[in-house]
Short mmCIF file of C-alpha atoms in Angstrom, two decimals:
data_model
loop_
_atom_site.label_atom_id
_atom_site.label_comp_id
_atom_site.label_asym_id
_atom_site.label_seq_id
_atom_site.Cartn_x
_atom_site.Cartn_y
_atom_site.Cartn_z
CA UNK K 1 -0.17 60.15 -9.03
CA UNK K 2 -3.18 58.01 -8.15
CA UNK K 3 -3.48 56.90 -11.77
CA UNK K 4 0.21 55.98 -11.87
CA UNK K 5 -0.11 53.93 -8.69
CA UNK K 6 -3.18 52.20 -10.11
CA UNK K 7 -1.32 51.26 -13.32
CA UNK K 8 1.66 49.93 -11.37
CA UNK K 9 -0.64 47.94 -9.12
CA UNK K 10 -2.44 46.44 -12.13
CA UNK K 11 0.89 45.50 -13.74
CA UNK K 12 2.54 44.00 -10.68
CA UNK K 13 -0.19 42.43 -8.55
CA UNK K 14 -0.40 38.70 -9.47
CA UNK K 15 -4.10 38.68 -8.59
CA UNK K 16 -4.88 40.69 -11.73
CA UNK K 17 -3.59 37.88 -13.96
CA UNK K 18 -6.92 36.09 -13.52
CA UNK K 19 -8.76 38.59 -15.71
CA UNK K 20 -5.84 39.35 -18.02
CA UNK K 21 -5.30 35.78 -19.18
CA UNK K 22 -8.75 35.31 -20.81
CA UNK K 23 -8.24 38.56 -22.72
CA UNK K 24 -4.84 37.45 -23.98
CA UNK K 25 -6.15 34.01 -24.93
CA UNK K 26 -9.03 35.55 -26.87
CA UNK K 27 -6.75 37.97 -28.69
CA UNK K 28 -4.30 35.20 -29.51
CA UNK K 29 -7.09 32.99 -30.85
CA UNK K 30 -7.96 35.75 -33.30
CA UNK K 31 -4.30 36.11 -34.23
CA UNK K 32 -4.03 32.36 -34.85
CA UNK K 33 -7.03 32.45 -37.18
CA UNK K 34 -5.54 35.40 -39.07
CA UNK K 35 -2.18 33.64 -39.48
CA UNK K 36 -3.75 30.45 -40.80
CA UNK K 37 -5.96 32.32 -43.27
CA UNK K 38 -3.45 34.92 -44.47
CA UNK K 39 0.09 33.52 -44.07
CA UNK K 40 1.22 30.75 -46.46
CA UNK K 41 2.00 27.37 -44.90
CA UNK K 42 5.67 26.35 -45.15
CA UNK K 43 6.56 22.71 -45.71
CA UNK K 44 9.55 21.50 -43.71
CA UNK K 45 9.00 18.22 -41.85
CA UNK K 46 5.26 17.53 -42.10
CA UNK K 47 5.49 15.44 -45.29
CA UNK K 48 8.38 13.43 -43.84
CA UNK K 49 6.36 12.81 -40.67
CA UNK K 50 3.44 11.57 -42.78
CA UNK K 51 5.68 9.32 -44.89
CA UNK K 52 7.20 7.79 -41.77
CA UNK K 53 3.94 7.10 -39.95
CA UNK K 54 2.43 5.76 -43.16
CA UNK K 55 5.05 3.02 -43.09
CA UNK K 56 4.14 2.28 -39.47
CA UNK K 57 0.44 2.17 -40.34
CA UNK K 58 1.24 -0.29 -43.13
CA UNK K 59 2.86 -2.67 -40.67
CA UNK K 60 6.55 -1.74 -40.47
CA UNK K 61 7.89 -2.30 -36.95
CA UNK K 62 11.65 -2.15 -37.46
CA UNK K 63 12.53 1.40 -36.47
CA UNK K 64 15.71 1.41 -38.55
CA UNK K 65 13.70 0.82 -41.74
CA UNK K 66 11.23 3.68 -41.25
CA UNK K 67 12.30 6.66 -43.37
CA UNK K 68 10.90 9.83 -44.87
CA UNK K 69 11.93 12.56 -47.27
CA UNK K 70 14.24 14.16 -44.71
CA UNK K 71 15.84 10.88 -43.63
CA UNK K 72 15.27 8.11 -41.08
CA UNK K 73 12.82 8.31 -38.18
CA UNK K 74 14.78 9.71 -35.22
CA UNK K 75 12.04 10.40 -32.68
CA UNK K 76 10.64 8.14 -29.94
CA UNK K 77 7.43 6.18 -30.37
CA UNK K 78 4.98 8.70 -28.90
CA UNK K 79 5.80 10.88 -31.91
CA UNK K 80 4.75 8.03 -34.19
CA UNK K 81 1.42 7.53 -32.41
CA UNK K 82 0.61 11.25 -32.33
CA UNK K 83 1.31 11.76 -36.01
CA UNK K 84 -0.44 8.51 -36.91
CA UNK K 85 -3.58 10.05 -35.42
CA UNK K 86 -2.94 13.26 -37.33
CA UNK K 87 -2.43 11.17 -40.48
CA UNK K 88 -5.95 9.82 -40.08
CA UNK K 89 -7.49 13.18 -39.21
CA UNK K 90 -5.93 15.01 -42.16
CA UNK K 91 -6.55 12.55 -45.01
CA UNK K 92 -3.06 11.13 -44.94
CA UNK K 93 -1.54 14.54 -44.28
CA UNK K 94 -3.02 16.11 -47.42
CA UNK K 95 -5.49 18.42 -45.66
CA UNK K 96 -3.08 21.03 -44.33
CA UNK K 97 -5.85 23.41 -43.25
CA UNK K 98 -7.29 20.81 -40.88
CA UNK K 99 -3.79 20.14 -39.54
CA UNK K 100 -3.25 23.85 -38.93
CA UNK K 101 -6.59 24.12 -37.14
CA UNK K 102 -5.61 21.21 -34.88
CA UNK K 103 -2.29 22.86 -34.10
CA UNK K 104 -4.03 26.17 -33.42
CA UNK K 105 -6.23 24.47 -30.79
CA UNK K 106 -3.13 22.72 -29.46
CA UNK K 107 -1.31 26.05 -29.21
CA UNK K 108 -4.17 27.72 -27.35
CA UNK K 109 -4.63 24.76 -24.99
CA UNK K 110 -0.94 24.71 -24.09
CA UNK K 111 -0.91 28.49 -23.71
CA UNK K 112 -3.77 28.19 -21.22
CA UNK K 113 -1.78 25.61 -19.23
CA UNK K 114 1.33 27.80 -19.36
CA UNK K 115 -0.63 30.75 -18.03
CA UNK K 116 -1.99 28.62 -15.18
CA UNK K 117 1.58 27.58 -14.32
CA UNK K 118 2.60 31.25 -14.27
CA UNK K 119 -0.33 32.11 -12.03
CA UNK K 120 0.56 29.29 -9.64
CA UNK K 121 4.05 30.79 -9.40
CA UNK K 122 2.53 34.24 -8.76
CA UNK K 123 4.11 35.88 -11.79
CA UNK K 124 3.00 39.52 -12.17
CA UNK K 125 0.67 40.52 -15.04
CA UNK K 126 3.25 42.62 -16.92
CA UNK K 127 5.03 39.38 -17.88
CA UNK K 128 1.98 37.71 -19.45
CA UNK K 129 1.88 39.65 -22.76
CA UNK K 130 5.28 38.14 -23.60
CA UNK K 131 3.59 34.73 -23.76
CA UNK K 132 1.53 35.70 -26.82
CA UNK K 133 3.83 38.04 -28.76
CA UNK K 134 6.32 35.61 -30.32
CA UNK K 135 6.28 35.54 -34.11
CA UNK K 136 8.60 32.54 -34.23
CA UNK K 137 6.46 30.50 -31.81
CA UNK K 138 3.30 31.07 -33.84
CA UNK K 139 5.23 29.98 -36.92
CA UNK K 140 6.44 26.77 -35.25
CA UNK K 141 2.90 25.79 -34.29
CA UNK K 142 0.75 27.09 -37.12
CA UNK K 143 2.99 27.17 -40.19
CA UNK K 144 5.50 24.35 -39.52
CA UNK K 145 3.54 21.76 -37.49
CA UNK K 146 6.63 20.48 -35.64
CA UNK K 147 6.52 17.67 -33.08
CA UNK K 148 8.19 20.00 -30.57
CA UNK K 149 4.73 21.53 -30.11
CA UNK K 150 3.48 18.34 -28.46
CA UNK K 151 6.69 17.88 -26.45
CA UNK K 152 6.49 21.34 -24.93
CA UNK K 153 2.81 20.74 -24.18
CA UNK K 154 3.65 17.63 -22.17
CA UNK K 155 6.39 19.60 -20.38
CA UNK K 156 4.01 22.26 -19.11
CA UNK K 157 1.33 19.71 -18.24
CA UNK K 158 3.99 18.03 -16.10
CA UNK K 159 4.92 21.34 -14.47
CA UNK K 160 1.25 22.14 -13.83
CA UNK K 161 0.63 18.71 -12.29
CA UNK K 162 3.75 18.92 -10.13
CA UNK K 163 2.74 22.40 -8.96
CA UNK K 164 -0.57 20.88 -7.84
CA UNK K 165 1.31 17.95 -6.31
CA UNK K 166 -0.32 15.41 -8.60
CA UNK K 167 2.91 13.49 -8.93
CA UNK K 168 1.62 10.53 -10.94
CA UNK K 169 0.03 12.66 -13.66
CA UNK K 170 3.09 14.90 -13.81
CA UNK K 171 5.46 11.96 -14.17
CA UNK K 172 3.36 10.34 -16.91
CA UNK K 173 3.12 13.66 -18.79
CA UNK K 174 6.86 14.26 -18.54
CA UNK K 175 7.63 10.74 -19.78
CA UNK K 176 5.24 11.17 -22.70
CA UNK K 177 7.08 14.38 -23.55
CA UNK K 178 10.40 12.53 -23.58
CA UNK K 179 8.67 9.85 -25.64
CA UNK K 180 7.74 12.50 -28.20
CA UNK K 181 11.15 14.13 -28.46
CA UNK K 182 14.19 13.37 -26.34
CA UNK K 183 15.00 17.08 -25.98
CA UNK K 184 12.97 17.00 -22.77
CA UNK K 185 15.67 14.83 -21.21
CA UNK K 186 17.37 18.18 -20.55
CA UNK K 187 14.88 18.70 -17.70
CA UNK K 188 15.45 15.23 -16.21
CA UNK K 189 17.94 16.38 -13.52
CA UNK K 190 15.40 18.92 -12.29
CA UNK K 191 12.59 16.36 -12.24
CA UNK K 192 14.80 14.08 -10.14
CA UNK K 193 15.65 16.83 -7.64
CA UNK K 194 12.00 17.80 -7.29
CA UNK K 195 10.71 14.27 -6.72
CA UNK K 196 13.50 13.27 -4.32
CA UNK K 197 12.72 16.25 -2.09
CA UNK K 198 8.95 16.44 -2.39
CA UNK K 199 8.41 12.72 -1.81
CA UNK K 200 9.82 9.97 0.39
CA UNK K 201 12.43 7.91 -1.45
CA UNK K 202 10.08 5.00 -2.14
CA UNK K 203 7.46 7.22 -3.76
CA UNK K 204 10.12 9.07 -5.75
CA UNK K 205 11.47 5.75 -7.05
CA UNK K 206 7.92 4.67 -7.88
CA UNK K 207 7.55 7.82 -9.98
CA UNK K 208 10.82 7.01 -11.77
CA UNK K 209 9.69 3.44 -12.41
CA UNK K 210 6.38 4.76 -13.73
CA UNK K 211 8.22 6.99 -16.21
CA UNK K 212 10.29 4.01 -17.32
CA UNK K 213 7.13 1.93 -17.73
CA UNK K 214 5.63 4.62 -19.97
CA UNK K 215 8.72 4.45 -22.19
CA UNK K 216 8.55 0.65 -22.36
CA UNK K 217 4.82 0.70 -23.12
CA UNK K 218 5.04 3.14 -26.02
CA UNK K 219 8.10 1.36 -27.43
CA UNK K 220 6.59 -2.12 -27.13
CA UNK K 221 5.28 -2.40 -30.73
CA UNK K 222 8.86 -1.99 -31.95
CA UNK K 223 10.90 -3.71 -29.23
CA UNK K 224 10.24 -7.36 -30.22
CA UNK K 225 11.44 -6.70 -33.78
CA UNK K 226 14.62 -4.68 -33.17
CA UNK K 227 15.07 -3.34 -29.62
CA UNK K 228 18.56 -1.94 -30.17
CA UNK K 229 17.45 -0.38 -33.44
CA UNK K 230 14.62 1.39 -31.64
CA UNK K 231 16.88 2.75 -28.89
CA UNK K 232 19.59 3.87 -31.32
CA UNK K 233 17.11 5.80 -33.47
CA UNK K 234 14.64 7.08 -30.88
CA UNK K 235 17.43 8.29 -28.59
CA UNK K 236 20.24 9.02 -31.01
CA UNK K 237 22.90 10.69 -28.86
CA UNK K 238 25.62 10.28 -31.49
CA UNK K 239 23.84 12.31 -34.16
CA UNK K 240 26.11 14.39 -36.41
CA UNK K 241 24.97 18.02 -36.52
CA UNK K 242 25.13 20.13 -39.67
CA UNK K 243 26.73 23.54 -39.37
CA UNK K 244 24.44 25.11 -41.96
CA UNK K 245 21.37 24.65 -39.74
CA UNK K 246 22.77 25.88 -36.43
CA UNK K 247 21.03 28.83 -34.83
CA UNK K 248 23.22 29.16 -31.75
CA UNK K 249 26.85 28.60 -32.78
CA UNK K 250 27.04 30.33 -36.16
CA UNK K 251 29.68 32.71 -34.80
CA UNK K 252 32.00 29.72 -34.26
CA UNK K 253 33.86 28.56 -37.36
CA UNK K 254 32.75 25.27 -38.91
CA UNK K 255 35.95 23.40 -38.06
CA UNK K 256 35.56 24.24 -34.39
CA UNK K 257 31.82 23.51 -34.47
CA UNK K 258 32.41 20.00 -35.79
CA UNK K 259 35.39 19.25 -33.56
CA UNK K 260 35.37 16.72 -30.75
CA UNK K 261 37.01 19.28 -28.45
CA UNK K 262 34.06 21.67 -28.87
CA UNK K 263 31.58 18.91 -28.07
CA UNK K 264 33.54 17.96 -24.95
CA UNK K 265 33.75 21.59 -23.82
CA UNK K 266 29.97 22.01 -24.13
CA UNK K 267 29.38 18.75 -22.25
CA UNK K 268 31.70 19.85 -19.43
CA UNK K 269 29.99 23.26 -19.29
CA UNK K 270 26.60 21.53 -19.09
CA UNK K 271 27.74 19.27 -16.27
CA UNK K 272 29.33 22.22 -14.48
CA UNK K 273 26.13 24.27 -14.58
CA UNK K 274 24.07 21.28 -13.41
CA UNK K 275 26.44 20.71 -10.49
CA UNK K 276 26.39 24.42 -9.59
CA UNK K 277 22.60 24.69 -9.65
CA UNK K 278 22.12 21.41 -7.81
CA UNK K 279 24.54 22.33 -5.05
CA UNK K 280 23.40 25.91 -4.57
CA UNK K 281 19.79 26.18 -5.82
CA UNK K 282 17.87 23.00 -6.58
CA UNK K 283 18.57 21.35 -3.22
CA UNK K 284 17.46 24.39 -1.22
CA UNK K 285 14.27 22.74 0.06
CA UNK K 286 16.34 20.02 1.76
CA UNK K 287 18.80 22.59 3.17
CA UNK K 288 21.59 20.07 2.67
CA UNK K 289 24.76 19.77 0.64
CA UNK K 290 24.96 17.23 -2.16
CA UNK K 291 26.94 14.66 -0.08
CA UNK K 292 24.61 15.06 2.90
CA UNK K 293 21.53 14.83 0.69
CA UNK K 294 22.76 11.70 -1.10
CA UNK K 295 23.78 9.95 2.12
CA UNK K 296 20.46 10.88 3.70
CA UNK K 297 18.44 9.30 0.89
CA UNK K 298 19.05 5.83 2.23
CA UNK K 299 17.81 6.67 5.70
CA UNK K 300 14.05 7.24 5.95
CA UNK K 301 13.33 10.81 6.95
CA UNK K 302 11.19 11.42 10.00
CA UNK K 303 7.68 12.34 8.91
CA UNK K 304 7.92 15.92 10.23
CA UNK K 305 11.23 16.52 8.43
CA UNK K 306 9.84 15.10 5.18
CA UNK K 307 6.77 17.33 5.44
CA UNK K 308 8.94 20.40 6.05
CA UNK K 309 11.15 19.65 3.05
CA UNK K 310 8.16 18.89 0.86
CA UNK K 311 6.49 22.16 1.91
CA UNK K 312 9.48 24.07 0.56
CA UNK K 313 9.07 22.45 -2.87
CA UNK K 314 6.66 25.18 -3.88
CA UNK K 315 5.07 25.84 -7.28
CA UNK K 316 7.61 28.60 -7.89
CA UNK K 317 10.53 26.34 -6.96
CA UNK K 318 9.22 23.59 -9.25
CA UNK K 319 8.87 25.89 -12.24
CA UNK K 320 12.19 27.62 -11.62
CA UNK K 321 14.02 24.32 -11.29
CA UNK K 322 12.56 22.69 -14.40
CA UNK K 323 12.85 25.72 -16.66
CA UNK K 324 16.36 26.61 -15.50
CA UNK K 325 17.48 23.02 -16.19
CA UNK K 326 15.98 23.32 -19.68
CA UNK K 327 17.71 26.67 -20.27
CA UNK K 328 21.05 25.24 -19.14
CA UNK K 329 20.69 22.33 -21.53
CA UNK K 330 19.77 24.59 -24.44
CA UNK K 331 22.63 26.97 -23.64
CA UNK K 332 25.12 24.10 -23.80
CA UNK K 333 23.51 22.31 -26.75
CA UNK K 334 25.77 21.41 -29.67
CA UNK K 335 23.25 22.81 -32.13
CA UNK K 336 19.81 24.39 -31.87
CA UNK K 337 17.41 24.50 -34.80
CA UNK K 338 14.56 26.97 -35.17
CA UNK K 339 11.92 24.61 -33.79
CA UNK K 340 13.77 24.51 -30.45
CA UNK K 341 12.38 27.96 -29.78
CA UNK K 342 9.19 26.15 -28.75
CA UNK K 343 10.97 25.28 -25.48
CA UNK K 344 12.40 28.76 -25.02
CA UNK K 345 9.51 31.07 -25.88
CA UNK K 346 7.35 30.22 -22.86
CA UNK K 347 10.31 29.70 -20.52
CA UNK K 348 12.14 32.98 -21.04
CA UNK K 349 9.47 35.36 -19.62
CA UNK K 350 9.37 33.37 -16.38
CA UNK K 351 13.14 33.08 -16.08
CA UNK K 352 13.62 36.80 -16.76
CA UNK K 353 11.09 37.60 -14.04
CA UNK K 354 12.82 35.24 -11.63
CA UNK K 355 16.14 36.85 -12.50
CA UNK K 356 14.96 40.06 -10.87
CA UNK K 357 15.64 42.21 -13.92
CA UNK K 358 13.84 45.53 -14.21
CA UNK K 359 10.68 45.17 -16.34
CA UNK K 360 12.21 47.35 -19.07
CA UNK K 361 15.35 45.19 -19.11
CA UNK K 362 13.15 42.09 -19.22
CA UNK K 363 11.37 43.34 -22.33
CA UNK K 364 14.66 44.34 -23.96
CA UNK K 365 16.24 40.91 -23.45
CA UNK K 366 13.04 39.20 -24.62
CA UNK K 367 12.91 41.39 -27.75
CA UNK K 368 16.57 40.76 -28.53
CA UNK K 369 16.07 37.02 -28.25
CA UNK K 370 12.92 37.13 -30.36
CA UNK K 371 14.78 39.10 -33.04
CA UNK K 372 17.66 36.63 -33.08
CA UNK K 373 15.39 33.63 -33.52
CA UNK K 374 13.62 35.32 -36.45
CA UNK K 375 16.81 35.92 -38.43
CA UNK K 376 17.00 33.35 -41.23
CA UNK K 377 19.50 32.07 -42.03
CA UNK K 378 21.31 32.70 -38.77
CA UNK K 379 24.24 35.10 -38.74
CA UNK K 380 27.20 35.65 -36.45
CA UNK K 381 25.32 38.47 -34.75
CA UNK K 382 22.04 36.61 -34.35
CA UNK K 383 23.70 33.49 -32.96
CA UNK K 384 25.69 35.54 -30.46
CA UNK K 385 22.44 37.10 -29.28
CA UNK K 386 20.83 33.64 -29.00
CA UNK K 387 23.64 32.35 -26.80
CA UNK K 388 23.94 35.64 -24.91
CA UNK K 389 20.25 35.76 -23.99
CA UNK K 390 20.29 32.17 -22.73
CA UNK K 391 23.44 32.90 -20.74
CA UNK K 392 21.82 35.99 -19.20
CA UNK K 393 18.81 33.91 -18.13
CA UNK K 394 20.91 31.15 -16.58
CA UNK K 395 23.33 33.41 -14.72
CA UNK K 396 20.72 35.98 -13.68
CA UNK K 397 18.37 33.33 -12.28
CA UNK K 398 21.24 31.74 -10.38
CA UNK K 399 22.25 35.09 -8.89
CA UNK K 400 18.74 36.33 -8.11
CA UNK K 401 17.74 33.15 -6.29
CA UNK K 402 20.81 33.04 -4.04
CA UNK K 403 18.71 34.03 -1.00
CA UNK K 404 15.43 32.58 -2.15
CA UNK K 405 12.22 34.50 -2.53
CA UNK K 406 8.87 34.55 -0.77
CA UNK K 407 6.76 31.84 -2.35
CA UNK K 408 3.15 30.86 -1.96
CA UNK K 409 2.08 27.85 0.03
CA UNK K 410 1.89 24.50 -1.79
CA UNK K 411 -1.33 22.68 -2.29
CA UNK K 412 -2.45 19.38 -0.85
CA UNK K 413 -0.82 16.26 -2.23
CA UNK K 414 -2.84 13.89 -4.40
CA UNK K 415 -3.09 11.58 -1.42
CA UNK K 416 -4.92 14.32 0.47
CA UNK K 417 -2.13 15.35 2.84
CA UNK K 418 -1.43 19.02 3.18
CA UNK K 419 2.26 19.75 3.48
CA UNK K 420 2.04 23.09 5.15
CA UNK K 421 3.36 26.41 3.97
CA UNK K 422 6.44 27.41 2.07
CA UNK K 423 6.77 30.85 3.58
#
């Protein structure tokens, strides 16, 4: 009985994560080396990335004229700058082994940040192995070299900075993530709710302006030549999705998938979930309804009230809000491709823990999702599991957080003010 209690205590006490994480990082580093040395690299988008940035490096500044083997450049400018650097470091993209080594270090660095975010949210140790077990995630980083790897890195740097109340760094990191791939716009509603509650209105607006300035700065080489061309390609909201590549809606027939009615239904579902979570979960620190919160924004809060609200924007609340917003967006997305699992793989373990599921149920849902994302090409069954697992995470988190949960105290703000305790 003593041994059983010891095992349970080791698995559930968040304090033990501090010695578990170095072990997992070390084991995963060995796994990364094995994958690079033993598993063949698969070409998908890397050559197209290199062709596109090569045109930029040769002086092309009209975004609409930059193209690669897979089509036109459809990512924001931070993507161009990142892969321009990789172009130089990998002999024009020819040295794949060097590229894989860079992505392996990137993977391990982001994993370390993710683990720190989990520790800040006091996630128990039994969840941490799920962060290193994904076959699909290793493939995305080490064998595919997708730009989503950098985007998800910026996302978790932003979460980490926000958890430590370093609002400027978090806002810059988040904007750089959006500037790498616009998928991170799915978390924008959560970022807004966090900043508007954690900070006085003026500072929250300053953070928003800073994010806008980052976008303008990275786009500036292209804006003088064709500003509308840059916006239409970097943030292409009207993109036509191909049914053959969908991972999530394979069980829907192609006519329905391509229909305007289906797109509208998904958009309405997305807006509905955002409204539900905003009204009942994301505004909990303010303890106000949406109308009361909006009307109160224009009246400066008394310092004590602002400090109390800010104190309730805890590291756990920040991570729950941002990752649930991301899950909602992915659930309601018109089409997910395999690289989108980069955003899911490190979010799901946290969301399943926050959902209050039994540890065995958590591992079952995680395994089902991992299986579904490793089925290629996707099938009716695999796509139903993909959608079902995301739906479980969204609904279970919403239900489990209806009364809130004990959360650790926040840290001091970057300006040196301590905002009290969240308990």
